[in-house]
Each structure stands twice: as C-alpha cells, then as structure tokens.
Amino acid sequence: FQFLDLPVSSRMAALGGKNVSVADHDINFALLNPALLTGKSDNMIGLNMANYLADIQFGTAVYGRSYGKNHVAVGVQYVDYGSFKETTEYNEIIGEFTAKDISMSLIYSRMIHENLYAGVTLKPIYSAYERYVSFGAAVDLGVSYQNPAKLFYAGLVLRNIGTQFKGYYSGVDGQHIEPLPFDIQLGFSKKLEH
C-alpha cells in the first residue's frame, strides 16, 4: 500500500509531499494530519487529480463538515494504473486486465485545549492488480498546535498504523502479509511577521 505516501494535492507536493503543521484550513491537509481539520473547513471540498507516468492517474477527494466543536470529513485516495494487455509467454494476446489502489478516509477532529487540536482517521484500504486482491485498514493519529497570534504552528502524526488483512497471494505458510508504510512525522511552521 505504498500509494498512501503519494502527495494528496499539488500544493502538498509543492511543500515537499509531507507537511503536517501548516494550519491554514486547506481541507486536503486533513488527509495527512487529521488534527488539521477545523471549523474553518466546514462545508469545504477538495478535489485533486494528476496524470502520472505512463497514463497512470491518481487523486483525492475530501469533504468536511463541522458540528459545534466536532469536525468530520470523508475522503478517498486512489491510483488507477490503467489497462494492460494479458499475453501468453509467446506474446499472444488473451485479454486485458486493470490495476487499482483505493483508500477511504473517515476523519474526526476536535479542539482538546486552547490552540491544541487532536484528530483520528480510519482508512479501509483495497488494492486489485489483475487477479491479485488485497485489503487492509489503517489509522492515523494526529495533534496540531495552532497559535495564529505568534504565527507558529506545529504538528505530530502517526500515519498508517494498521495491517493488511488479506495479502495478494498465499504461500506455503498461509497469507503473505506485507507491512503498511508506517510513518511518524513531526513538523513546525513559523510565518515571518513581514
């Protein structure tokens, strides 16, 4: 499930692909750090799509709502690798197949103390390459400290805590289970006054 590490938007890619501290209410950033989902993201939608190498397409969609002090969002991240010709070892075409990765995101966030937010994301994950199918689930846990008066922001997130429930194939020892791309990210952002 390495596709979970792709940038969630062009702005995130411009910031290095992994920024967990910038709290300027971009709904897309909640896909990386759920604590960045705030009341200012209420009724906001983010849609992103990119043409990658060799006609591969990937993208995200996310929508957020606020209910008092509780903030929720639902999102999706996908990669469509396109269609491939299925051939025999003698290069005879016998059909076509596709390959896709998809992850849903159910995000919850709330302020737990003045200027301090906490959030969690539940991510069911599905992947299908020709006849090889895998699924799993992950959780992201994040906190965000936001002090606009001092133009200072910080974020900490534990991403992709989870497991693969069904591997792409079975071996003599049973299901071949691969680890998820677990990552701990800590970031600080300071805006200059002038």
XYZ file of N, CA and C in Angstrom:
582
model
N 0.816 -1.201 0.000
C 0.000 0.000 0.000
C 0.857 1.262 0.000
N 1.933 1.263 -0.777
C 2.830 2.411 -0.832
C 2.171 3.651 -1.438
N 1.054 3.477 -2.140
C 0.366 4.630 -2.726
C -0.116 5.602 -1.648
N -0.224 5.161 -0.392
C -0.649 6.041 0.695
C 0.348 7.171 0.942
N 1.567 7.045 0.422
C 2.586 8.077 0.608
C 2.608 9.109 -0.523
N 1.743 8.979 -1.529
C 1.696 9.966 -2.608
C 1.150 11.296 -2.085
N 1.567 12.426 -2.668
C 1.019 13.726 -2.236
C -0.487 13.790 -2.461
N -1.204 14.407 -1.523
C -2.662 14.450 -1.604
C -3.181 15.616 -2.444
N -2.305 16.564 -2.779
C -2.704 17.692 -3.627
C -1.442 18.301 -4.245
N -1.639 19.140 -5.246
C -0.479 19.792 -5.882
C 0.199 20.742 -4.888
N -0.577 21.374 -4.031
C 0.015 22.270 -3.025
C 0.863 21.476 -2.031
N 0.372 20.311 -1.634
C 1.145 19.472 -0.729
C 2.427 18.990 -1.417
N 2.355 18.664 -2.689
C 3.556 18.252 -3.426
C 4.568 19.396 -3.465
N 4.091 20.632 -3.627
C 4.987 21.791 -3.659
C 5.646 22.034 -2.305
N 5.002 21.580 -1.221
C 5.571 21.724 0.119
C 6.416 20.517 0.516
N 6.763 19.675 -0.439
C 7.623 18.526 -0.166
C 6.878 17.214 -0.024
N 5.563 17.223 -0.156
C 4.788 15.996 -0.116
C 4.318 15.573 1.257
N 4.951 16.083 2.312
C 4.595 15.667 3.670
C 4.706 16.853 4.620
N 3.649 17.600 4.754
C 3.649 18.717 5.691
C 2.503 18.507 6.662
N 2.803 18.382 7.938
C 1.789 18.078 8.941
C 1.513 19.243 9.891
N 2.127 20.406 9.614
C 1.999 21.512 10.561
C 1.273 22.736 10.004
N 1.256 22.954 8.716
C 0.633 24.155 8.151
C -0.870 24.107 8.400
N -1.363 25.059 9.168
C -2.776 25.086 9.561
C -3.449 26.309 8.962
N -3.577 26.328 7.651
C -4.267 27.449 7.017
C -5.605 27.012 6.423
N -6.145 25.919 6.970
C -7.501 25.464 6.694
C -7.688 24.948 5.273
N -6.656 24.339 4.717
C -6.749 23.619 3.452
C -7.283 22.226 3.786
N -8.482 21.907 3.335
C -9.135 20.635 3.676
C -8.299 19.433 3.258
N -7.501 19.578 2.208
C -6.676 18.470 1.729
C -5.632 18.043 2.761
N -5.164 18.980 3.568
C -4.118 18.668 4.548
C -4.624 17.733 5.647
N -5.941 17.678 5.845
C -6.507 16.768 6.840
C -6.295 15.306 6.454
N -6.021 15.035 5.175
C -5.734 13.666 4.754
C -4.368 13.202 5.260
N -3.473 14.156 5.593
C -2.169 13.796 6.141
C -2.122 13.907 7.657
N -2.758 14.913 8.207
C -2.833 15.077 9.655
C -4.280 15.399 9.996
N -5.009 14.457 10.572
C -6.431 14.698 10.848
C -6.681 15.858 11.801
N -5.697 16.231 12.610
C -5.866 17.349 13.543
C -5.921 18.694 12.830
N -5.580 18.737 11.537
C -5.657 19.983 10.779
C -7.068 20.272 10.281
N -7.996 19.368 10.556
C -9.401 19.584 10.217
C -10.021 20.433 11.328
N -10.453 21.646 10.985
C -11.009 22.572 11.978
C -12.359 23.095 11.495
N -12.958 23.940 12.301
C -14.242 24.530 11.947
C -14.180 25.393 10.701
N -13.005 25.902 10.359
C -12.875 26.731 9.160
C -12.899 25.893 7.887
N -12.905 24.569 8.035
C -13.022 23.666 6.885
C -14.464 23.220 6.677
N -15.403 23.840 7.403
C -16.807 23.449 7.314
C -17.346 23.645 5.901
N -18.002 22.601 5.406
C -18.642 22.612 4.090
C -17.644 22.878 2.961
N -16.401 22.481 3.158
C -15.349 22.666 2.159
C -15.096 21.339 1.450
N -14.784 21.417 0.178
C -14.494 20.223 -0.604
C -13.139 20.397 -1.285
N -12.399 19.323 -1.383
C -11.119 19.326 -2.096
C -11.114 18.220 -3.133
N -10.831 18.562 -4.381
C -10.769 17.595 -5.478
C -9.414 17.728 -6.161
N -8.702 16.619 -6.304
C -7.369 16.633 -6.899
C -7.203 15.428 -7.808
N -6.586 15.639 -8.963
C -6.309 14.553 -9.891
C -5.047 14.898 -10.651
N -4.203 13.895 -10.876
C -2.966 14.118 -11.615
C -2.734 12.979 -12.593
N -2.271 13.324 -13.778
C -1.788 12.325 -14.716
C -0.338 12.054 -14.370
N -0.040 10.813 -14.070
C 1.300 10.422 -13.660
C 2.005 9.784 -14.854
N 3.056 9.088 -14.614
C 3.798 8.433 -15.680
C 2.970 7.346 -16.362
N 3.182 7.137 -17.656
C 2.591 6.030 -18.418
C 1.075 5.918 -18.248
N 0.376 7.046 -18.325
C -1.084 7.095 -18.238
C -1.654 6.654 -16.890
N -0.847 6.647 -15.860
C -1.342 6.365 -14.516
C -1.997 7.634 -13.991
N -3.149 7.492 -13.360
C -3.839 8.634 -12.765
C -3.992 8.399 -11.272
N -3.790 9.451 -10.494
C -4.045 9.350 -9.063
C -4.685 10.636 -8.592
N -5.385 10.527 -7.468
C -6.046 11.716 -6.968
C -6.698 11.499 -5.618
N -7.310 12.559 -5.139
C -8.012 12.541 -3.862
C -9.279 13.374 -3.966
N -10.201 13.073 -3.084
C -11.397 13.891 -2.903
C -11.701 13.875 -1.410
N -12.063 15.022 -0.864
C -12.369 15.107 0.573
C -13.429 16.182 0.791
N -14.319 15.918 1.746
C -15.383 16.865 2.094
C -15.494 16.924 3.608
N -15.561 18.128 4.164
C -15.605 18.294 5.614
C -16.836 19.035 6.103
N -17.266 18.680 7.319
C -18.381 19.352 7.993
C -18.030 19.554 9.453
N -18.582 20.589 10.053
C -18.395 20.853 11.473
C -19.741 20.824 12.169
N -19.740 20.221 13.356
C -20.925 20.146 14.197
C -20.527 20.640 15.578
N -20.616 21.942 15.775
C -20.168 22.528 17.030
C -18.660 22.399 17.152
N -18.198 21.726 18.198
C -16.760 21.552 18.413
C -16.221 20.304 17.723
N -17.084 19.533 17.093
C -16.684 18.308 16.417
C -16.596 18.540 14.915
N -15.511 18.065 14.332
C -15.275 18.249 12.901
C -15.082 16.874 12.265
N -15.789 16.631 11.167
C -15.702 15.349 10.482
C -15.475 15.584 8.998
N -14.860 14.602 8.370
C -14.646 14.650 6.925
C -14.611 13.233 6.391
N -14.942 13.105 5.146
C -14.833 11.830 4.455
C -14.021 12.084 3.188
N -13.121 11.161 2.899
C -12.265 11.345 1.736
C -11.922 10.030 1.072
N -11.317 10.144 -0.085
C -10.871 8.974 -0.839
C -9.551 9.317 -1.516
N -8.665 8.353 -1.569
C -7.396 8.479 -2.287
C -7.310 7.284 -3.220
N -6.932 7.508 -4.478
C -6.925 6.397 -5.429
C -5.752 6.514 -6.392
N -5.396 5.366 -6.956
C -4.449 5.291 -8.066
C -5.041 4.327 -9.077
N -5.160 4.773 -10.322
C -5.636 3.928 -11.417
C -4.470 3.728 -12.376
N -3.968 2.511 -12.422
C -2.796 2.218 -13.254
C -3.160 1.965 -14.711
N -4.454 1.943 -15.052
C -4.890 1.775 -16.431
C -5.106 0.326 -16.806
N -5.222 0.098 -18.120
C -5.450 -1.244 -18.655
C -4.160 -1.820 -19.205
N -4.021 -3.122 -19.063
C -2.839 -3.834 -19.550
C -3.285 -4.989 -20.428
N -2.476 -5.308 -21.421
C -2.743 -6.479 -22.247
C -2.222 -7.722 -21.532
N -3.062 -8.746 -21.471
C -2.641 -10.030 -20.909
C -2.196 -10.920 -22.061
N -0.985 -11.412 -21.979
C -0.425 -12.220 -23.068
C 0.124 -13.540 -22.536
N 0.329 -14.457 -23.441
C 0.997 -15.713 -23.103
C 2.500 -15.493 -23.213
N 3.265 -16.516 -22.844
C 4.717 -16.407 -22.981
C 5.150 -16.304 -24.439
N 4.213 -16.603 -25.396
C 4.509 -16.485 -26.833
C 3.990 -15.172 -27.415
N 3.624 -14.228 -26.538
C 3.144 -12.900 -26.909
C 1.794 -12.917 -27.621
N 0.985 -13.933 -27.349
C -0.375 -13.979 -27.877
C -1.288 -13.252 -26.888
N -2.028 -12.279 -27.386
C -2.923 -11.514 -26.521
C -4.145 -12.358 -26.189
N -4.392 -12.547 -24.900
C -5.544 -13.351 -24.479
C -6.564 -12.540 -23.676
N -6.311 -11.264 -23.514
C -7.261 -10.425 -22.800
C -6.622 -9.159 -22.259
N -7.349 -8.505 -21.378
C -6.861 -7.295 -20.717
C -7.158 -7.395 -19.228
N -6.429 -6.617 -18.431
C -6.705 -6.530 -17.003
C -6.367 -5.123 -16.534
N -6.835 -4.789 -15.330
C -6.593 -3.468 -14.764
C -5.893 -3.606 -13.417
N -5.416 -2.491 -12.910
C -4.792 -2.436 -11.587
C -5.216 -1.132 -10.924
N -5.661 -1.248 -9.656
C -6.159 -0.082 -8.936
C -5.835 -0.194 -7.452
N -5.623 0.959 -6.818
C -5.491 1.084 -5.362
C -6.495 2.132 -4.909
N -7.139 1.894 -3.766
C -8.087 2.876 -3.255
C -8.106 2.825 -1.727
N -8.238 3.990 -1.128
C -8.327 4.101 0.335
C -9.395 5.128 0.678
N -10.291 4.760 1.570
C -11.277 5.699 2.097
C -10.699 6.330 3.358
N -11.133 7.525 3.694
C -10.702 8.196 4.921
C -11.918 8.733 5.657
N -12.098 8.282 6.892
C -13.125 8.811 7.775
C -12.384 9.570 8.866
N -12.519 10.907 8.873
C -11.688 11.775 9.706
C -12.540 12.441 10.783
N -11.994 12.481 11.992
C -12.646 13.168 13.105
C -11.599 14.024 13.823
N -11.988 15.250 14.188
C -11.077 16.162 14.877
C -11.866 17.049 15.826
N -11.173 17.504 16.869
C -11.772 18.487 17.767
C -10.675 19.197 18.550
N -10.998 20.393 19.060
C -10.065 21.133 19.909
C -10.108 20.488 21.295
N -8.925 20.123 21.824
C -8.884 19.489 23.150
C -8.383 20.444 24.230
N -7.764 21.533 23.820
C -7.291 22.563 24.738
C -7.093 23.809 23.880
N -6.958 24.959 24.489
C -6.769 26.175 23.708
C -5.589 26.021 22.760
N -5.830 26.233 21.480
C -4.831 26.148 20.399
C -4.354 24.729 20.108
N -4.910 23.706 20.755
C -4.450 22.336 20.562
C -5.601 21.473 20.038
N -5.372 20.865 18.859
C -6.361 20.001 18.225
C -5.832 18.573 18.182
N -6.763 17.620 18.234
C -6.415 16.212 18.070
C -7.361 15.616 17.038
N -6.851 14.646 16.286
C -7.678 14.034 15.262
C -7.290 12.594 15.010
N -8.224 11.867 14.412
C -8.006 10.466 14.059
C -8.644 10.199 12.693
N -7.986 9.355 11.927
C -8.505 8.945 10.631
C -8.550 7.426 10.579
N -9.677 6.875 10.150
C -9.811 5.448 9.904
C -9.786 5.248 8.390
N -8.886 4.350 7.917
C -8.715 4.172 6.485
C -8.850 2.697 6.083
N -9.999 2.275 5.559
C -10.056 0.972 4.905
C -9.328 1.077 3.557
N -8.563 0.042 3.202
C -7.713 0.087 2.008
C -7.997 -1.146 1.146
N -8.102 -0.926 -0.171
C -8.367 -2.010 -1.112
C -7.411 -1.871 -2.292
N -6.914 -2.987 -2.766
C -5.989 -2.986 -3.889
C -6.270 -4.193 -4.771
N -6.280 -4.004 -6.090
C -6.517 -5.105 -7.029
C -5.607 -4.945 -8.234
N -4.733 -5.930 -8.428
C -3.853 -5.994 -9.597
C -4.170 -7.292 -10.318
N -4.852 -7.170 -11.438
C -5.299 -8.329 -12.195
C -6.105 -9.230 -11.269
N -5.726 -10.469 -11.020
C -6.491 -11.347 -10.126
C -5.986 -11.303 -8.684
N -4.965 -10.496 -8.415
C -4.391 -10.399 -7.083
C -5.072 -9.261 -6.323
N -5.742 -9.610 -5.243
C -6.537 -8.652 -4.486
C -6.047 -8.639 -3.042
N -5.998 -7.442 -2.467
C -5.586 -7.294 -1.077
C -6.436 -6.217 -0.417
N -6.658 -6.380 0.878
C -7.315 -5.309 1.626
C -6.775 -5.276 3.044
N -6.912 -4.100 3.639
C -6.416 -3.883 4.993
C -7.060 -2.642 5.578
N -6.528 -2.199 6.693
C -7.040 -0.991 7.343
C -5.911 -0.311 8.089
N -6.022 0.996 8.199
C -5.011 1.785 8.903
C -5.693 2.894 9.689
N -4.959 3.409 10.655
C -5.418 4.530 11.471
C -4.305 5.574 11.493
N -4.674 6.841 11.373
C -3.750 7.955 11.561
C -4.158 8.684 12.842
N -3.178 9.000 13.692
C -3.424 9.764 14.910
C -2.606 11.048 14.831
N -3.244 12.192 15.028
C -2.513 13.446 14.889
C -2.886 14.476 15.925
N -1.940 15.368 16.197
C -2.179 16.543 17.029
C -1.630 17.760 16.289
N -2.235 18.902 16.559
C -1.819 20.138 15.909
C -1.908 21.277 16.918
N -0.804 21.991 17.088
C -0.777 23.192 17.918
C -0.823 24.384 16.976
N -1.812 25.268 17.174
C -2.019 26.387 16.263
C -2.083 27.677 17.066
N -1.088 28.552 16.877
C -1.055 29.836 17.577
C -0.932 30.947 16.529
N -2.065 31.360 15.953
C -2.022 32.386 14.911
C -1.456 33.713 15.393
N -1.632 34.066 16.668
C -1.117 35.335 17.191
C 0.406 35.390 17.101
N 1.062 34.267 17.284
C 2.527 34.212 17.198
C 3.006 33.649 15.873
N 2.052 33.392 14.953
C 2.357 32.861 13.622
C 3.164 31.561 13.706
N 2.805 30.718 14.687
C 3.537 29.478 14.917
C 2.566 28.291 14.905
N 2.962 27.222 14.224
C 2.147 26.019 14.108
C 3.058 24.799 14.230
N 2.546 23.747 14.823
C 3.301 22.503 14.953
C 2.340 21.336 14.796
N 2.844 20.234 14.292
C 2.012 19.051 14.122
C 2.804 17.780 14.328
N 2.139 16.783 14.864
C 2.710 15.449 15.041
C 1.660 14.456 14.580
N 2.070 13.509 13.760
C 1.128 12.499 13.275
C 1.813 11.143 13.200
N 1.083 10.119 13.604
C 1.484 8.725 13.420
C 0.596 8.189 12.314
N 1.187 7.926 11.157
C 0.420 7.560 9.972
C 0.493 6.065 9.689
N -0.599 5.553 9.192
C -0.705 4.188 8.682
C -0.396 3.120 9.731
N -0.984 3.287 10.917
C -0.918 2.244 11.936
C -1.982 1.223 11.548
N -1.584 0.030 11.184
C -2.579 -0.949 10.771
C -1.959 -2.199 10.204
N -2.761 -2.921 9.456
C -2.306 -4.194 8.910
C -3.028 -4.510 7.609
N -2.453 -5.429 6.903
C -3.053 -5.995 5.716
C -3.826 -7.229 6.191
N -5.137 -7.286 5.975
C -5.933 -8.432 6.401
C -5.814 -9.594 5.429
N -5.781 -9.252 4.142
C -5.654 -10.273 3.097
C -4.528 -9.848 2.180
N -3.534 -10.704 2.024
C -2.414 -10.412 1.146
C -2.763 -10.678 -0.307
N -1.850 -10.308 -1.189
C -2.071 -10.509 -2.617
C -2.039 -11.988 -2.999
N -1.339 -12.791 -2.216
C -1.241 -14.212 -2.530
C -0.980 -15.009 -1.259
N -1.179 -16.305 -1.358
C -0.892 -17.216 -0.251
C 0.311 -18.061 -0.610
N 1.159 -18.328 0.377
C 2.307 -19.197 0.201
C 2.121 -20.462 1.020
N 3.166 -21.218 1.176
C 3.083 -22.446 1.964
C 2.812 -22.143 3.434
N 3.162 -20.937 3.876
C 2.938 -20.539 5.264
C 1.629 -19.791 5.459
N 0.766 -19.743 4.448
C -0.501 -19.014 4.536
C -0.415 -17.680 3.796
N -1.248 -16.737 4.201
C -1.296 -15.419 3.564
C 0.047 -14.699 3.682
N 0.489 -14.126 2.572
C 1.696 -13.296 2.596
C 1.264 -11.876 2.973
N 1.551 -11.476 4.193
C 1.141 -10.167 4.714
C 2.341 -9.227 4.678
N 2.141 -8.055 4.078
C 3.187 -7.052 3.976
C 2.903 -5.918 4.964
N 3.937 -5.269 5.480
C 3.700 -4.150 6.405
C 3.182 -2.914 5.665
N 2.381 -2.119 6.350
C 1.930 -0.842 5.813
C 3.058 0.179 5.936
N 3.015 1.249 5.133
C 4.087 2.261 5.201
C 3.928 3.169 6.430
N 4.151 2.600 7.624
C 4.032 3.350 8.877
C 5.044 4.499 8.892
N 4.612 5.648 9.411
C 5.476 6.825 9.415
C 5.112 7.712 10.606
N 6.123 8.258 11.261
C 5.925 9.259 12.314
C 6.454 10.574 11.761
N 5.611 11.604 11.761
C 6.001 12.888 11.194
C 5.792 13.983 12.222
N 6.813 14.824 12.368
C 6.772 15.963 13.271
C 7.188 17.188 12.467
N 6.412 18.245 12.564
C 6.741 19.429 11.782
C 6.418 20.713 12.527
N 7.159 21.759 12.208
C 6.946 23.085 12.767
C 6.883 24.078 11.619
N 6.007 25.041 11.734
C 5.899 26.110 10.730
C 5.853 27.452 11.443
N 6.690 28.364 11.017
C 6.720 29.722 11.574
C 6.626 30.697 10.429
N 5.591 31.519 10.471
C 5.428 32.541 9.445
C 6.141 33.796 9.894
N 6.905 34.391 9.009
C 7.608 35.634 9.343
C 6.609 36.785 9.402
N 6.819 37.700 10.341
C 5.860 38.786 10.551
C 5.750 39.688 9.335
N 6.846 39.899 8.634
C 6.805 40.760 7.453
C 7.168 39.954 6.221
